[in-house]
Short mmCIF file of C-alpha atoms in Angstrom, two decimals:
data_model
loop_
_atom_site.label_atom_id
_atom_site.label_comp_id
_atom_site.label_asym_id
_atom_site.label_seq_id
_atom_site.Cartn_x
_atom_site.Cartn_y
_atom_site.Cartn_z
CA MET A 1 -38.57 56.46 101.21
CA ALA A 2 -35.64 56.60 103.60
CA SER A 3 -36.00 60.37 103.99
CA SER A 4 -39.66 59.97 105.01
CA VAL A 5 -38.98 57.14 107.50
CA LEU A 6 -35.93 58.72 109.15
CA PRO A 7 -37.83 61.45 111.09
CA PHE A 8 -40.02 58.79 112.72
CA LEU A 9 -37.04 56.59 113.62
CA ALA A 10 -35.33 59.62 115.16
CA TRP A 11 -38.11 59.77 117.79
CA THR A 12 -36.64 56.61 119.38
CA PHE A 13 -33.20 58.03 120.23
CA LEU A 14 -32.88 61.73 119.36
CA PRO A 15 -34.93 63.26 122.27
CA ASP A 16 -32.96 61.32 124.93
CA PHE A 17 -29.64 62.16 123.27
CA LEU A 18 -30.41 65.89 123.03
CA THR A 19 -31.81 66.00 126.57
CA ASN A 20 -28.62 64.57 128.10
CA HIS A 21 -26.39 67.06 126.29
CA ALA A 22 -28.71 70.02 126.83
CA GLN A 23 -28.92 69.37 130.57
CA SER A 24 -25.13 69.14 130.88
CA ILE A 25 -24.66 72.38 128.93
CA LEU A 26 -27.29 74.23 130.99
CA TYR A 27 -25.76 73.10 134.28
CA ALA A 28 -22.30 74.18 133.13
CA THR A 29 -23.72 77.55 132.07
CA PHE A 30 -25.99 78.52 134.96
CA TYR A 31 -24.16 76.97 137.94
CA ARG A 32 -21.10 78.76 139.30
CA ALA A 33 -17.74 77.05 139.45
CA GLY A 34 -17.50 75.08 142.67
CA ASP A 35 -21.27 74.85 143.19
CA PRO A 36 -22.52 71.27 143.15
CA HIS A 37 -24.94 70.33 140.40
CA PRO A 38 -28.17 68.48 141.23
CA ALA A 39 -27.20 64.81 141.47
CA PRO A 40 -28.92 62.33 139.15
CA GLY A 41 -31.92 60.77 140.82
CA THR A 42 -32.70 63.76 143.05
CA PRO A 43 -36.09 65.46 142.66
CA LEU A 44 -34.53 68.67 141.34
CA HIS A 45 -32.47 66.84 138.71
CA THR A 46 -35.51 64.82 137.63
CA ARG A 47 -37.67 67.94 137.38
CA HIS A 48 -35.07 69.73 135.26
CA ARG A 49 -34.73 66.72 132.97
CA GLN A 50 -38.49 66.44 132.49
CA ARG A 51 -38.81 70.09 131.50
CA ILE A 52 -35.88 69.92 129.08
CA TYR A 53 -37.24 66.69 127.60
CA LEU A 54 -40.68 68.24 127.12
CA THR A 55 -39.18 71.28 125.38
CA ILE A 56 -37.13 69.11 123.02
CA LEU A 57 -40.16 66.97 122.17
CA LEU A 58 -42.22 70.05 121.27
CA LEU A 59 -39.39 71.56 119.22
CA TYR A 60 -38.84 68.33 117.31
CA PHE A 61 -42.58 68.05 116.69
CA ALA A 62 -42.58 71.58 115.23
CA TYR A 63 -39.55 70.69 113.08
CA THR A 64 -41.25 67.61 111.62
CA LEU A 65 -44.31 69.71 110.76
CA TYR A 66 -42.14 72.25 108.96
CA GLU A 67 -40.28 69.47 107.15
CA ALA A 68 -43.58 68.02 105.93
CA HIS A 69 -44.59 71.48 104.65
CA TRP A 70 -41.24 71.94 102.89
CA GLU A 71 -41.49 68.58 101.14
CA LEU A 72 -44.92 69.54 99.85
CA VAL A 73 -44.07 72.98 98.50
CA ARG A 74 -40.85 71.87 96.79
CA GLN A 75 -42.85 69.57 94.48
CA PRO A 76 -44.58 71.75 91.86
CA THR A 77 -48.22 71.21 91.03
CA LEU A 78 -49.76 71.49 87.57
CA TYR A 79 -50.77 75.03 88.45
CA ASP A 80 -47.15 75.87 89.35
CA ILE A 81 -45.94 74.43 86.05
CA LEU A 82 -48.24 76.76 84.11
CA GLY A 83 -47.75 79.63 86.58
CA LEU A 84 -51.45 79.95 87.38
CA PRO A 85 -53.44 80.23 90.62
CA PRO A 86 -55.71 77.33 91.59
CA ASN A 87 -58.85 79.30 90.71
CA ALA A 88 -57.69 80.13 87.17
CA PRO A 89 -60.45 79.79 84.54
CA GLU A 90 -60.13 77.55 81.49
CA LYS A 91 -59.49 80.53 79.22
CA ALA A 92 -56.43 81.53 81.29
CA VAL A 93 -55.15 77.95 81.17
CA SER A 94 -55.34 77.85 77.36
CA SER A 95 -53.71 81.27 76.98
CA LYS A 96 -50.84 80.46 79.34
CA TYR A 97 -50.26 77.10 77.64
CA ARG A 98 -49.95 78.74 74.21
CA ARG A 99 -47.38 81.24 75.47
CA LEU A 100 -45.28 78.58 77.22
CA SER A 101 -45.47 76.16 74.30
CA LEU A 102 -44.19 78.88 71.97
CA GLN A 103 -41.26 79.50 74.33
CA HIS A 104 -40.36 75.79 74.23
CA HIS A 105 -40.99 75.38 70.49
CA PRO A 106 -37.91 74.18 68.55
CA ASP A 107 -38.09 77.20 66.21
CA LYS A 108 -37.92 79.60 69.20
CA LEU A 109 -34.78 78.16 70.74
CA ALA A 110 -31.61 80.25 70.90
CA PRO A 111 -28.51 79.09 69.01
CA GLY A 112 -26.82 76.25 70.91
CA GLU A 113 -29.91 75.24 72.93
CA THR A 114 -31.35 71.75 72.57
CA TYR A 115 -35.03 70.91 72.40
CA ASP A 116 -36.41 69.47 75.66
CA ASP A 117 -39.24 67.15 74.74
CA ALA A 118 -39.99 66.36 78.44
CA SER A 119 -40.89 69.98 79.21
CA PHE A 120 -43.33 70.08 76.32
CA VAL A 121 -44.94 66.80 77.47
CA ILE A 122 -45.37 68.17 81.03
CA LEU A 123 -46.99 71.35 79.70
CA THR A 124 -49.35 69.35 77.52
CA THR A 125 -50.32 67.09 80.41
CA ALA A 126 -51.01 70.08 82.65
CA ARG A 127 -53.15 71.66 79.93
CA ASP A 128 -55.15 68.48 79.30
CA VAL A 129 -55.86 67.88 82.99
CA LEU A 130 -56.82 71.45 83.86
CA LEU A 131 -59.10 71.87 80.84
CA ASP A 132 -61.06 68.72 81.69
CA PRO A 133 -63.42 69.55 84.58
CA ALA A 134 -63.61 65.94 85.84
CA LYS A 135 -59.82 65.41 85.74
CA ARG A 136 -59.20 68.82 87.29
CA PHE A 137 -61.57 68.01 90.15
CA ALA A 138 -59.90 64.61 90.64
CA TYR A 139 -56.38 66.08 90.49
CA GLU A 140 -57.15 68.64 93.17
CA ARG A 141 -58.56 65.89 95.45
CA PHE A 142 -56.23 62.94 94.79
CA GLY A 143 -53.06 64.50 93.37
CA PRO A 144 -50.84 63.30 90.51
CA ASP A 145 -51.96 59.67 91.03
CA ILE A 146 -54.98 60.27 88.80
CA LEU A 147 -52.67 60.55 85.77
CA SER A 148 -52.28 56.76 85.83
CA TRP A 149 -55.99 56.02 86.34
CA GLN A 150 -57.87 54.59 83.36
CA HIS A 151 -61.54 54.28 82.35
CA GLN A 152 -62.75 57.21 84.49
CA ARG A 153 -64.76 59.87 82.72
CA THR A 154 -66.99 61.68 85.22
CA VAL A 155 -66.44 63.21 88.63
CA ARG A 156 -68.39 60.38 90.24
CA ASP A 157 -66.13 57.80 88.59
CA PHE A 158 -63.00 59.48 89.94
CA VAL A 159 -64.47 59.89 93.44
CA ASP A 160 -65.63 56.28 93.67
CA PHE A 161 -62.31 54.94 92.41
CA GLY A 162 -60.31 57.21 94.73
CA LEU A 163 -62.32 56.31 97.82
CA LYS A 164 -62.03 52.60 97.11
CA HIS A 165 -58.36 52.46 96.11
CA THR A 166 -56.65 55.27 98.07
CA VAL A 167 -58.73 56.50 101.03
CA ALA A 168 -60.28 53.27 102.35
CA PRO A 169 -57.08 51.13 102.23
CA TYR A 170 -55.08 53.81 104.06
CA TYR A 171 -57.44 54.11 107.03
CA LEU A 172 -58.25 50.41 107.19
CA GLY A 173 -54.53 49.64 107.25
CA TRP A 174 -53.84 52.10 110.05
CA SER A 175 -56.83 50.83 112.02
CA VAL A 176 -55.40 47.32 111.88
CA ILE A 177 -51.94 48.58 112.89
CA LEU A 178 -53.30 50.53 115.86
CA ALA A 179 -55.40 47.56 116.96
CA ILE A 180 -52.40 45.21 116.81
CA CYS A 181 -50.18 47.67 118.71
CA GLN A 182 -52.85 48.11 121.37
CA TRP A 183 -53.31 44.32 121.66
CA LEU A 184 -49.54 43.81 122.07
CA GLY A 185 -49.33 46.64 124.62
CA TRP A 186 -47.10 48.89 122.47
CA GLY A 187 -47.60 52.61 122.81
CA GLY A 188 -50.46 52.30 125.28
CA ALA A 189 -50.20 55.97 126.25
CA GLY A 190 -52.66 58.08 124.26
CA ALA A 191 -54.47 55.20 122.50
CA PHE A 192 -57.76 57.05 122.95
CA TRP A 193 -56.45 60.15 121.21
CA ARG A 194 -54.91 58.13 118.36
CA TRP A 195 -58.25 56.58 117.49
CA TRP A 196 -60.04 59.93 117.64
CA THR A 197 -57.35 61.57 115.50
CA LEU A 198 -57.60 58.82 112.90
CA ALA A 199 -61.40 59.08 112.81
CA GLY A 200 -61.32 62.86 112.53
CA LEU A 201 -58.74 62.75 109.73
CA ALA A 202 -60.82 60.19 107.83
CA ALA A 203 -63.92 62.39 108.09
CA PHE A 204 -61.94 65.44 106.96
CA GLU A 205 -60.52 63.60 103.93
CA VAL A 206 -63.92 62.31 102.87
CA ALA A 207 -65.25 65.87 103.10
CA CYS A 208 -62.34 67.16 100.98
CA VAL A 209 -62.91 64.52 98.32
CA THR A 210 -66.66 64.90 98.02
CA ARG A 211 -67.13 68.69 98.28
CA GLN A 212 -66.86 71.11 95.39
CA SER A 213 -65.20 73.97 97.32
CA TYR A 214 -61.70 74.05 98.82
CA PRO A 215 -61.17 73.11 102.48
CA GLN A 216 -60.00 76.65 103.22
CA SER A 217 -63.32 78.07 102.05
CA TRP A 218 -65.72 75.85 103.97
CA MET A 219 -63.51 75.80 107.08
CA LEU A 220 -63.46 79.59 107.15
CA GLY A 221 -67.21 79.57 106.53
CA ALA A 222 -67.75 77.28 109.51
CA VAL A 223 -65.72 79.59 111.75
CA SER A 224 -67.19 82.86 110.48
CA ALA A 225 -70.79 82.61 109.39
CA LEU A 226 -71.09 86.29 108.48
CA PRO A 227 -69.96 87.01 104.89
CA VAL A 228 -68.14 90.21 105.92
CA VAL A 229 -66.14 88.41 108.62
CA HIS A 230 -65.43 85.54 106.23
CA LYS A 231 -64.08 87.92 103.58
CA ALA A 232 -61.91 89.76 106.13
CA VAL A 233 -60.41 86.56 107.49
CA GLU A 234 -59.77 85.22 103.99
CA ASP A 235 -58.07 88.48 102.91
CA PHE A 236 -55.94 88.48 106.07
CA ALA A 237 -54.79 84.91 105.40
CA ALA A 238 -54.00 85.74 101.77
CA GLN A 239 -51.95 88.81 102.71
CA TRP A 240 -49.87 86.94 105.28
CA SER A 241 -49.37 84.07 102.83
CA MET A 242 -48.00 86.57 100.32
CA ILE A 243 -45.73 88.23 102.92
CA LEU A 244 -44.32 84.91 104.16
CA GLY A 245 -43.96 83.49 100.66
CA LEU A 246 -46.58 80.79 101.29
CA LYS A 247 -49.18 79.55 98.87
CA PRO A 248 -52.48 77.92 99.73
CA TYR A 249 -52.61 74.14 99.66
CA LEU A 250 -54.68 72.19 97.20
CA PRO A 251 -57.01 69.68 98.85
CA PHE A 252 -54.70 66.71 98.20
CA GLN A 253 -51.78 68.69 99.68
CA THR A 254 -53.82 69.52 102.78
CA VAL A 255 -54.70 65.85 103.25
CA SER A 256 -51.10 64.77 102.68
CA TYR A 257 -49.85 67.28 105.23
CA LEU A 258 -52.42 66.22 107.82
CA ARG A 259 -51.55 62.57 107.27
CA ARG A 260 -47.90 63.31 107.95
CA ALA A 261 -48.77 65.43 110.99
CA SER A 262 -51.02 62.69 112.40
CA LEU A 263 -48.24 60.09 112.08
CA THR A 264 -45.89 62.43 113.88
CA PHE A 265 -48.54 62.92 116.55
CA PHE A 266 -48.97 59.14 116.93
CA VAL A 267 -45.24 58.58 117.45
CA GLY A 268 -44.70 61.66 119.62
CA LEU A 269 -47.64 60.80 121.84
CA SER A 270 -45.93 57.56 122.89
CA ARG A 271 -43.07 59.68 124.28
CA LEU A 272 -45.10 62.62 125.51
CA GLY A 273 -47.84 60.67 127.33
CA PRO A 274 -45.63 58.95 129.96
CA LEU A 275 -43.71 62.18 130.52
CA LEU A 276 -46.86 64.18 131.26
CA SER A 277 -48.07 61.43 133.60
CA GLN A 278 -44.78 61.50 135.52
CA MET A 279 -44.86 65.29 135.80
CA ALA A 280 -48.46 65.22 137.05
CA ALA A 281 -47.58 62.54 139.63
CA ALA A 282 -44.59 64.58 140.80
CA ARG A 283 -46.76 67.66 141.26
CA ARG A 284 -49.33 65.69 143.22
CA SER A 285 -46.59 64.29 145.47
CA ARG A 286 -45.53 67.87 146.27
CA GLY A 287 -49.11 68.75 147.23
CA LEU A 288 -49.93 70.50 143.96
CA SER A 289 -52.58 69.78 141.39
CA PRO A 290 -51.52 69.39 137.73
CA ALA A 291 -52.56 73.04 137.23
CA GLY A 292 -50.30 74.21 140.05
CA ALA A 293 -52.88 74.86 142.82
CA MET A 294 -52.57 73.40 146.31
CA MET A 295 -54.38 70.10 146.71
CA PRO A 296 -56.76 69.56 149.65
CA GLU A 297 -55.40 67.65 152.60
CA GLY A 298 -56.15 63.93 152.65
CA ASP A 299 -55.95 61.30 155.37
CA GLU A 300 -53.17 60.96 157.93
CA GLU A 301 -51.14 58.60 155.78
CA THR A 302 -51.12 61.08 152.90
CA LYS A 303 -50.10 63.90 155.22
CA THR A 304 -47.28 61.81 156.68
CA LEU A 305 -46.02 60.84 153.25
CA ARG A 306 -46.07 64.47 152.13
CA ILE A 307 -44.14 65.57 155.23
CA LEU A 308 -41.53 62.85 154.69
CA GLN A 309 -41.07 63.87 151.07
CA ARG A 310 -40.61 67.50 152.05
CA LEU A 311 -38.16 66.45 154.76
CA GLU A 312 -36.18 64.44 152.23
CA GLN A 313 -36.00 67.45 149.93
CA LEU A 314 -34.78 69.65 152.82
CA VAL A 315 -32.09 67.08 153.70
CA GLN A 316 -30.92 67.00 150.09
CA LEU A 317 -30.74 70.80 149.98
CA GLN A 318 -28.87 70.90 153.31
CA ARG A 319 -26.40 68.31 152.06
CA GLN A 320 -25.75 70.30 148.90
CA GLU A 321 -25.27 73.50 150.90
CA ALA A 322 -22.86 71.77 153.29
CA GLY A 323 -20.84 70.46 150.38
CA ARG A 324 -20.68 73.93 148.87
CA VAL A 325 -19.52 75.48 152.16
CA LEU A 326 -16.89 72.78 152.63
CA ALA A 327 -15.59 73.29 149.11
CA THR A 328 -15.42 77.04 149.70
CA ASN A 329 -13.51 76.65 152.99
CA CYS A 330 -10.99 74.28 151.41
CA VAL A 331 -10.11 76.73 148.64
CA PRO A 332 -7.11 78.22 150.59
CA PHE A 333 -5.63 74.73 150.94
CA ALA A 334 -5.91 73.89 147.27
CA PRO A 335 -2.46 73.30 145.73
CA SER A 336 -1.17 76.13 143.60
CA THR A 337 1.21 75.85 140.65
CA ALA A 338 4.22 75.86 142.96
CA ASP A 339 2.61 73.22 145.18
CA SER A 340 2.08 71.06 142.11
CA VAL A 341 5.84 71.04 141.52
CA VAL A 342 6.36 70.15 145.20
CA GLN A 343 3.80 67.37 144.89
CA ILE A 344 5.66 65.85 141.97
CA ARG A 345 8.97 66.13 143.78
CA ASP A 346 7.69 64.85 147.13
CA GLY A 347 5.74 61.93 145.75
CA GLY A 348 2.37 63.68 145.42
CA ARG A 349 2.23 65.41 148.84
CA GLY A 350 1.91 69.17 148.73
CA GLN A 351 2.79 71.51 151.56
CA GLY A 352 -0.75 72.85 151.76
CA MET A 353 -2.25 69.40 152.24
CA GLU A 354 0.40 68.49 154.83
CA ASP A 355 -0.39 71.64 156.83
CA LEU A 356 -4.09 70.80 156.61
CA ARG A 357 -3.55 67.25 157.89
CA ARG A 358 -1.29 68.42 160.71
CA GLY A 359 -3.71 71.12 161.80
CA LEU A 360 -6.69 68.74 161.71
CA LYS A 361 -4.71 66.17 163.76
CA ASP A 362 -3.80 68.74 166.44
CA TRP A 363 -7.38 69.97 166.54
CA ALA A 364 -8.71 66.44 166.98
CA VAL A 365 -6.30 65.70 169.85
CA LYS A 366 -7.06 68.95 171.68
CA ASN A 367 -10.79 68.52 171.15
CA ALA A 368 -10.61 65.00 172.61
CA LEU A 369 -8.70 66.29 175.65
CA ARG A 370 -11.24 69.04 176.26
CA SER A 371 -14.33 66.87 175.82
CA ASP A 372 -13.35 63.74 177.87
CA ALA A 373 -13.84 64.21 181.66
CA GLU A 374 -11.45 61.39 182.69
CA VAL A 375 -8.72 62.72 180.46
CA ARG A 376 -9.15 66.17 181.99
CA ARG A 377 -8.90 64.76 185.55
CA ALA A 378 -5.82 62.69 184.66
CA TYR A 379 -4.24 65.70 183.05
CA SER A 380 -4.95 67.83 186.15
CA ARG A 381 -3.46 65.20 188.49
CA ALA A 382 -0.37 64.90 186.32
CA VAL A 383 0.07 68.64 186.25
CA GLY A 384 -0.49 68.81 190.03
CA ARG A 385 2.11 66.12 190.74
CA SER A 386 4.56 67.82 188.47
CA ASN A 387 4.07 71.14 190.18
CA SER A 388 4.37 69.58 193.68
CA GLY A 389 7.59 67.83 192.67
CA VAL A 390 9.07 71.08 191.47
CA VAL A 391 8.12 72.77 194.77
CA GLU A 392 9.76 70.00 196.85
CA GLU A 393 12.97 70.28 194.83
CA LEU A 394 13.07 74.00 195.36
CA ASP A 395 12.55 73.56 199.16
CA GLY A 396 15.36 71.01 199.30
CA ASP A 397 17.79 73.34 197.56
CA GLU A 398 17.00 76.16 200.02
CA ASP A 399 17.65 73.88 203.04
CA CYS A 400 21.02 72.87 201.57
CA GLU A 401 22.05 76.44 201.13
CA ALA A 402 20.98 77.35 204.68
CA SER A 403 23.04 74.53 206.20
#
């Protein structure tokens, strides 16, 4: 029970956790040392996060589908126990049961082996179910649960009992749950698609339960009406199933897998719906349609808003570029290993930083002198008085020498 609930609980925290770490790793990998990363809250950072989050959601959805498939195939069916294909005739079932029962007979055991009564009981149960046409039909539609059903003799009895006690309660229960969640406002995104998915799954399960042929057969027949095309598609699917080590599902396995996939879709849609809405709104704000084409121009207010948004993006890019240039220009003044020793010895002040401060101070003073008109006039008068005083002193010395 816990193993089946855990994948759904992981939807609440795992995508956000993986997105944060994946974004940090990607920034550290693809951005050069010294280049500023997109700051949180900026349009570029938000766009990157949305794309990473969408990728993680799709990957986790694919993982849950594979996990559901793995849980199905690891549980053997009655056909797997006897080593027979699902379309095996009754004669093949009886013959295979006799061979396996002889292998597990107490007289056929090797010295030191103990008799396993449970294996013989399982073989007998598989034989009894597969040789009874009504039970075999019910097992393929409802699974191992029919082994505990009593007082059913015909196919109609099994179908009526299964629809009343397994199919109807499941879909009525989920309809009530979806209605309550929608009334409380939980998971509002994708409510329309949840109801359609539930209705489609219910129709598919009823068709599986009430039809004589397998779902694979009538689904392929619906897609390819021509018998030649149907046979080719069926052979192609069988060959690839053999290559990949896959086996076709029984009807109850198909229904179980689709139930699990629909639950995953219900939970994932609550995370995927708001994300797609945000991405579509972001594209519209940049003047793009959700498909990527340019949107037609609107009124003056829309145009002004679009221009302001583009201007904000340009300012952000200019600020990032200025920070990168400043960091690059300050590289020569960064303290080296020797400067680190000097910093420790001089109370944290390195020679490189002292030279930088002194040079910036001199530059600020000279720049102020050059830019202020009054300072330039005062400086010129002071220099003129100084020069005139020096000239007068030199004239006085010459007069003294002449006298």
